Each structure stands twice: as structure tokens, then as C-alpha cells.
């Protein structure tokens, strides 16, 4: 059975770059029933006043009579994501005029990255093996249910008490993503 890791640990997830980005795209696409005129695009180039940006996943939808833009950066690193990666996404959000940013990673996040992201409304998601969401109190080996998703996500944030919080993200528990988008 797989176990959950603290947010700063390296992941042992075996996932291809294409599988990784498609999973993140699928999570956003699953919001189509809740949002009006939602489009989700993979590998989009966006021009801004200060240059052109390549965005791993771009999401746009209509709400309250306006268009909302969401940028998602997918990071497949060996080490925990650092604060400067979150700062770069924050700069892209401001330059492009996007309303929300996500970093989806195969690794954890350093404490400074989680704190900065929480302060600036950027969601951090670590993709994990779906078996890691199954927990049991049994002292004996128990079979893992066969209906677990192949991959799941953990959304990280920091609280004022200097500790981190996590929320589960799967296609069944998409409400965590709704909360992160402030919908």
C-alpha cells in the first residue's frame, strides 16, 4: 500500500510527462458541468504586453458576466518545488491578467513555496498514486479496493498556525478544485 508523504518530500510516482499533464487537464475539464462556456487548452501560447508565454494548461470560463482566466503550470521535478517557481507563475498571472494560478507537481513543495502560494492565492497540487488515498486502521495487510483512481491530487496550503493543510483531489472529489478556484 502506498503512503501519503509530507508536502516537502519527493514523490516516487511513475508517470510520463504526457500522462501527468493530461491528468491535470482532466481535473479542470471535469468542471465543465459547473461553469459556463469553459474551455481548457493544453500547451497554449499567450501574448502579453511584455512577451509571449507558454502555459501548460489554460482554462477560461464565464462567470458574473466576465471572462475568468486560469493558468496551470505542470512541474515534473526530482526535488520539492521552490518559492521562485511560484513567484514566476505569480508574475505570469499579473502579466497575462489571469485570475487564478495552479502549480501541479510530481514532487512536494518547500515551506516557502507553500507560504508564498497561500499569500498570493496560488493553488499547489501534488499528484500522487491513487492507492495513497486508501487508509485503514487494520494491523493486518488488507487488499486495496480496485475502484481507486490511478492518480489523485493533494492540494496544499499554509495556515496561520504555521502548519500545512491538505485537501484531496480526484474526479469524485472535484469540490476541492472548486474551492481553490473560489467558485
PDB file of C-alpha atoms in Angstrom:
ATOM      1  CA  UNK A   1       0.000   0.000   0.000  1.00  0.00           C
ATOM      2  CA  UNK A   2       1.282   3.482  -0.864  1.00  0.00           C
ATOM      3  CA  UNK A   3       1.538   6.087   1.881  1.00  0.00           C
ATOM      4  CA  UNK A   4       1.000   9.812   1.886  1.00  0.00           C
ATOM      5  CA  UNK A   5       4.065  11.965   2.204  1.00  0.00           C
ATOM      6  CA  UNK A   6       4.598  15.348   3.879  1.00  0.00           C
ATOM      7  CA  UNK A   7       4.423  18.193   1.320  1.00  0.00           C
ATOM      8  CA  UNK A   8       8.185  18.681   1.132  1.00  0.00           C
ATOM      9  CA  UNK A   9       9.054  15.038   0.376  1.00  0.00           C
ATOM     10  CA  UNK A  10       9.998  13.802  -3.058  1.00  0.00           C
ATOM     11  CA  UNK A  11       7.400  11.737  -4.861  1.00  0.00           C
ATOM     12  CA  UNK A  12       8.039   8.236  -6.089  1.00  0.00           C
ATOM     13  CA  UNK A  13       5.291   8.464  -8.695  1.00  0.00           C
ATOM     14  CA  UNK A  14       5.953   6.791 -12.019  1.00  0.00           C
ATOM     15  CA  UNK A  15       4.091   8.905 -14.567  1.00  0.00           C
ATOM     16  CA  UNK A  16       5.022  10.100 -18.044  1.00  0.00           C
ATOM     17  CA  UNK A  17       5.041  13.849 -18.792  1.00  0.00           C
ATOM     18  CA  UNK A  18       2.080  13.427 -21.169  1.00  0.00           C
ATOM     19  CA  UNK A  19       0.088  11.356 -18.636  1.00  0.00           C
ATOM     20  CA  UNK A  20       0.881  13.946 -15.991  1.00  0.00           C
ATOM     21  CA  UNK A  21      -0.372  16.941 -17.991  1.00  0.00           C
ATOM     22  CA  UNK A  22      -3.423  15.007 -19.237  1.00  0.00           C
ATOM     23  CA  UNK A  23      -4.410  14.184 -15.645  1.00  0.00           C
ATOM     24  CA  UNK A  24      -4.221  17.849 -14.638  1.00  0.00           C
ATOM     25  CA  UNK A  25      -6.231  18.777 -17.756  1.00  0.00           C
ATOM     26  CA  UNK A  26      -8.845  16.138 -16.876  1.00  0.00           C
ATOM     27  CA  UNK A  27      -9.323  17.610 -13.403  1.00  0.00           C
ATOM     28  CA  UNK A  28     -10.022  21.054 -14.849  1.00  0.00           C
ATOM     29  CA  UNK A  29     -12.189  19.654 -17.632  1.00  0.00           C
ATOM     30  CA  UNK A  30     -14.365  17.913 -15.047  1.00  0.00           C
ATOM     31  CA  UNK A  31     -15.619  21.357 -14.002  1.00  0.00           C
ATOM     32  CA  UNK A  32     -17.463  21.814 -17.315  1.00  0.00           C
ATOM     33  CA  UNK A  33     -20.815  20.961 -15.738  1.00  0.00           C
ATOM     34  CA  UNK A  34     -20.395  23.761 -13.170  1.00  0.00           C
ATOM     35  CA  UNK A  35     -19.028  26.580 -15.303  1.00  0.00           C
ATOM     36  CA  UNK A  36     -20.448  28.424 -18.274  1.00  0.00           C
ATOM     37  CA  UNK A  37     -18.525  28.428 -21.558  1.00  0.00           C
ATOM     38  CA  UNK A  38     -15.460  26.741 -20.096  1.00  0.00           C
ATOM     39  CA  UNK A  39     -12.544  25.942 -22.382  1.00  0.00           C
ATOM     40  CA  UNK A  40      -9.489  24.009 -21.279  1.00  0.00           C
ATOM     41  CA  UNK A  41      -6.437  24.072 -23.562  1.00  0.00           C
ATOM     42  CA  UNK A  42      -3.188  22.170 -23.245  1.00  0.00           C
ATOM     43  CA  UNK A  43       0.154  23.783 -24.205  1.00  0.00           C
ATOM     44  CA  UNK A  44      -1.127  27.255 -25.095  1.00  0.00           C
ATOM     45  CA  UNK A  45       0.966  30.241 -26.095  1.00  0.00           C
ATOM     46  CA  UNK A  46      -0.360  33.585 -24.838  1.00  0.00           C
ATOM     47  CA  UNK A  47       0.875  37.002 -25.926  1.00  0.00           C
ATOM     48  CA  UNK A  48       1.084  39.780 -23.399  1.00  0.00           C
ATOM     49  CA  UNK A  49       2.369  43.349 -23.330  1.00  0.00           C
ATOM     50  CA  UNK A  50       5.775  42.076 -22.198  1.00  0.00           C
ATOM     51  CA  UNK A  51       6.218  38.973 -24.339  1.00  0.00           C
ATOM     52  CA  UNK A  52       4.818  35.555 -25.138  1.00  0.00           C
ATOM     53  CA  UNK A  53       4.275  32.865 -22.514  1.00  0.00           C
ATOM     54  CA  UNK A  54       3.896  29.119 -22.909  1.00  0.00           C
ATOM     55  CA  UNK A  55       1.265  27.830 -20.491  1.00  0.00           C
ATOM     56  CA  UNK A  56       0.920  24.106 -19.807  1.00  0.00           C
ATOM     57  CA  UNK A  57      -2.852  24.310 -19.269  1.00  0.00           C
ATOM     58  CA  UNK A  58      -5.030  27.343 -19.894  1.00  0.00           C
ATOM     59  CA  UNK A  59      -8.617  27.470 -18.686  1.00  0.00           C
ATOM     60  CA  UNK A  60     -11.150  30.199 -19.426  1.00  0.00           C
ATOM     61  CA  UNK A  61     -14.791  30.414 -18.365  1.00  0.00           C
ATOM     62  CA  UNK A  62     -17.587  32.928 -17.942  1.00  0.00           C
ATOM     63  CA  UNK A  63     -18.905  33.970 -14.558  1.00  0.00           C
ATOM     64  CA  UNK A  64     -20.765  37.045 -13.354  1.00  0.00           C
ATOM     65  CA  UNK A  65     -20.772  38.376 -16.903  1.00  0.00           C
ATOM     66  CA  UNK A  66     -16.991  38.336 -17.246  1.00  0.00           C
ATOM     67  CA  UNK A  67     -14.282  36.033 -18.534  1.00  0.00           C
ATOM     68  CA  UNK A  68     -12.031  34.383 -15.981  1.00  0.00           C
ATOM     69  CA  UNK A  69      -8.591  33.022 -16.848  1.00  0.00           C
ATOM     70  CA  UNK A  70      -6.753  30.244 -15.025  1.00  0.00           C
ATOM     71  CA  UNK A  71      -3.113  29.302 -15.653  1.00  0.00           C
ATOM     72  CA  UNK A  72      -1.740  25.888 -14.711  1.00  0.00           C
ATOM     73  CA  UNK A  73       1.951  25.049 -14.702  1.00  0.00           C
ATOM     74  CA  UNK A  74       2.888  21.357 -14.543  1.00  0.00           C
ATOM     75  CA  UNK A  75       6.238  20.661 -12.887  1.00  0.00           C
ATOM     76  CA  UNK A  76       7.840  17.238 -13.078  1.00  0.00           C
ATOM     77  CA  UNK A  77      10.884  17.803 -10.883  1.00  0.00           C
ATOM     78  CA  UNK A  78      13.007  15.474  -8.763  1.00  0.00           C
ATOM     79  CA  UNK A  79      13.174  17.896  -5.835  1.00  0.00           C
ATOM     80  CA  UNK A  80      10.464  19.836  -3.988  1.00  0.00           C
ATOM     81  CA  UNK A  81       9.215  22.934  -5.797  1.00  0.00           C
ATOM     82  CA  UNK A  82      10.917  26.118  -4.587  1.00  0.00           C
ATOM     83  CA  UNK A  83       9.413  29.511  -3.883  1.00  0.00           C
ATOM     84  CA  UNK A  84      10.912  31.061  -7.041  1.00  0.00           C
ATOM     85  CA  UNK A  85       8.833  28.712  -9.230  1.00  0.00           C
ATOM     86  CA  UNK A  86       5.681  30.002  -7.528  1.00  0.00           C
ATOM     87  CA  UNK A  87       6.914  33.592  -7.915  1.00  0.00           C
ATOM     88  CA  UNK A  88       7.388  33.058 -11.668  1.00  0.00           C
ATOM     89  CA  UNK A  89       3.800  31.868 -12.015  1.00  0.00           C
ATOM     90  CA  UNK A  90       2.623  34.867  -9.991  1.00  0.00           C
ATOM     91  CA  UNK A  91       4.435  37.146 -12.465  1.00  0.00           C
ATOM     92  CA  UNK A  92       2.747  35.391 -15.411  1.00  0.00           C
ATOM     93  CA  UNK A  93      -0.652  35.822 -13.760  1.00  0.00           C
ATOM     94  CA  UNK A  94      -0.079  39.555 -13.439  1.00  0.00           C
ATOM     95  CA  UNK A  95       1.355  39.951 -16.938  1.00  0.00           C
ATOM     96  CA  UNK A  96      -1.406  37.986 -18.678  1.00  0.00           C
ATOM     97  CA  UNK A  97      -4.176  39.320 -16.460  1.00  0.00           C
ATOM     98  CA  UNK A  98      -5.207  35.863 -15.249  1.00  0.00           C
ATOM     99  CA  UNK A  99      -7.324  35.449 -12.156  1.00  0.00           C
ATOM    100  CA  UNK A 100      -6.038  32.174 -10.721  1.00  0.00           C
ATOM    101  CA  UNK A 101      -2.902  30.058 -10.891  1.00  0.00           C
ATOM    102  CA  UNK A 102      -2.152  26.426 -10.125  1.00  0.00           C
ATOM    103  CA  UNK A 103       1.092  24.505  -9.943  1.00  0.00           C
ATOM    104  CA  UNK A 104       0.636  20.764 -10.319  1.00  0.00           C
ATOM    105  CA  UNK A 105       3.778  18.846  -9.429  1.00  0.00           C
ATOM    106  CA  UNK A 106       5.015  15.299  -9.108  1.00  0.00           C
ATOM    107  CA  UNK A 107       7.045  16.333  -6.063  1.00  0.00           C
ATOM    108  CA  UNK A 108       6.285  18.181  -2.887  1.00  0.00           C
ATOM    109  CA  UNK A 109       6.716  21.878  -2.196  1.00  0.00           C
ATOM    110  CA  UNK A 110       9.169  23.688   0.049  1.00  0.00           C
ATOM    111  CA  UNK A 111       7.718  25.556   3.006  1.00  0.00           C
ATOM    112  CA  UNK A 112       8.483  28.951   1.435  1.00  0.00           C
ATOM    113  CA  UNK A 113       6.692  27.934  -1.771  1.00  0.00           C
ATOM    114  CA  UNK A 114       3.580  26.896   0.166  1.00  0.00           C
ATOM    115  CA  UNK A 115       3.601  30.102   2.213  1.00  0.00           C
ATOM    116  CA  UNK A 116       4.056  32.353  -0.847  1.00  0.00           C
ATOM    117  CA  UNK A 117       1.363  30.499  -2.793  1.00  0.00           C
ATOM    118  CA  UNK A 118      -1.097  30.752   0.099  1.00  0.00           C
ATOM    119  CA  UNK A 119      -0.442  34.506   0.451  1.00  0.00           C
ATOM    120  CA  UNK A 120      -0.992  35.097  -3.285  1.00  0.00           C
ATOM    121  CA  UNK A 121      -3.938  32.763  -3.919  1.00  0.00           C
ATOM    122  CA  UNK A 122      -1.986  30.238  -5.988  1.00  0.00           C
ATOM    123  CA  UNK A 123      -3.066  26.619  -5.592  1.00  0.00           C
ATOM    124  CA  UNK A 124      -0.416  23.927  -5.198  1.00  0.00           C
ATOM    125  CA  UNK A 125      -1.300  20.349  -6.132  1.00  0.00           C
ATOM    126  CA  UNK A 126       0.915  17.293  -5.804  1.00  0.00           C
ATOM    127  CA  UNK A 127      -0.162  14.405  -7.997  1.00  0.00           C
ATOM    128  CA  UNK A 128       0.084  11.096  -6.144  1.00  0.00           C
ATOM    129  CA  UNK A 129      -0.596   7.435  -6.732  1.00  0.00           C
ATOM    130  CA  UNK A 130      -4.313   6.758  -6.246  1.00  0.00           C
ATOM    131  CA  UNK A 131      -3.555   3.964  -3.778  1.00  0.00           C
ATOM    132  CA  UNK A 132      -2.159   6.561  -1.363  1.00  0.00           C
ATOM    133  CA  UNK A 133      -5.677   7.830  -0.617  1.00  0.00           C
ATOM    134  CA  UNK A 134      -6.702   4.485   0.879  1.00  0.00           C
ATOM    135  CA  UNK A 135      -6.142   4.263   4.609  1.00  0.00           C
ATOM    136  CA  UNK A 136      -7.013   1.513   7.058  1.00  0.00           C
ATOM    137  CA  UNK A 137      -6.589   1.046  10.791  1.00  0.00           C
ATOM    138  CA  UNK A 138      -6.060  -2.673  10.405  1.00  0.00           C
ATOM    139  CA  UNK A 139      -2.814  -4.116  11.692  1.00  0.00           C
ATOM    140  CA  UNK A 140      -3.038  -6.826   9.052  1.00  0.00           C
ATOM    141  CA  UNK A 141      -2.495  -6.474   5.327  1.00  0.00           C
ATOM    142  CA  UNK A 142      -5.776  -5.642   3.661  1.00  0.00           C
ATOM    143  CA  UNK A 143      -6.468  -5.673  -0.051  1.00  0.00           C
ATOM    144  CA  UNK A 144      -6.601  -2.274  -1.714  1.00  0.00           C
ATOM    145  CA  UNK A 145     -10.011  -1.538  -3.266  1.00  0.00           C
ATOM    146  CA  UNK A 146      -9.960  -1.951  -7.041  1.00  0.00           C
ATOM    147  CA  UNK A 147     -12.023   1.172  -7.714  1.00  0.00           C
ATOM    148  CA  UNK A 148      -9.379   3.666  -6.577  1.00  0.00           C
ATOM    149  CA  UNK A 149      -8.303   6.223  -9.175  1.00  0.00           C
ATOM    150  CA  UNK A 150      -4.952   5.696 -10.862  1.00  0.00           C
ATOM    151  CA  UNK A 151      -3.859   9.163  -9.733  1.00  0.00           C
ATOM    152  CA  UNK A 152      -5.081  11.614  -7.115  1.00  0.00           C
ATOM    153  CA  UNK A 153      -4.022  15.065  -6.007  1.00  0.00           C
ATOM    154  CA  UNK A 154      -3.208  16.745  -2.738  1.00  0.00           C
ATOM    155  CA  UNK A 155      -3.844  20.486  -2.572  1.00  0.00           C
ATOM    156  CA  UNK A 156      -1.515  22.227  -0.097  1.00  0.00           C
ATOM    157  CA  UNK A 157      -1.901  25.478   1.800  1.00  0.00           C
ATOM    158  CA  UNK A 158      -0.449  27.029   4.947  1.00  0.00           C
ATOM    159  CA  UNK A 159      -2.437  28.192   7.947  1.00  0.00           C
ATOM    160  CA  UNK A 160      -1.694  30.974  10.399  1.00  0.00           C
ATOM    161  CA  UNK A 161      -0.676  28.337  12.953  1.00  0.00           C
ATOM    162  CA  UNK A 162       2.457  27.619  10.874  1.00  0.00           C
ATOM    163  CA  UNK A 163       1.234  24.232   9.721  1.00  0.00           C
ATOM    164  CA  UNK A 164       0.142  22.942   6.345  1.00  0.00           C
ATOM    165  CA  UNK A 165      -3.319  21.790   5.276  1.00  0.00           C
ATOM    166  CA  UNK A 166      -4.175  19.305   2.546  1.00  0.00           C
ATOM    167  CA  UNK A 167      -7.321  18.595   0.556  1.00  0.00           C
ATOM    168  CA  UNK A 168      -7.950  15.552  -1.583  1.00  0.00           C
ATOM    169  CA  UNK A 169      -8.465  15.957  -5.322  1.00  0.00           C
ATOM    170  CA  UNK A 170      -9.889  13.222  -7.569  1.00  0.00           C
ATOM    171  CA  UNK A 171     -12.581  13.201 -10.216  1.00  0.00           C
ATOM    172  CA  UNK A 172     -15.023  12.144  -7.452  1.00  0.00           C
ATOM    173  CA  UNK A 173     -13.806  14.830  -5.048  1.00  0.00           C
ATOM    174  CA  UNK A 174     -13.617  17.706  -7.503  1.00  0.00           C
ATOM    175  CA  UNK A 175     -15.147  20.088  -4.933  1.00  0.00           C
ATOM    176  CA  UNK A 176     -11.609  20.731  -3.629  1.00  0.00           C
ATOM    177  CA  UNK A 177     -10.793  22.236  -7.016  1.00  0.00           C
ATOM    178  CA  UNK A 178     -13.988  24.320  -6.900  1.00  0.00           C
ATOM    179  CA  UNK A 179     -12.884  25.735  -3.545  1.00  0.00           C
ATOM    180  CA  UNK A 180      -9.424  26.586  -4.892  1.00  0.00           C
ATOM    181  CA  UNK A 181     -10.953  28.454  -7.825  1.00  0.00           C
ATOM    182  CA  UNK A 182     -13.194  30.278  -5.340  1.00  0.00           C
ATOM    183  CA  UNK A 183     -16.320  29.219  -7.259  1.00  0.00           C
TER     184      UNK A 183
END
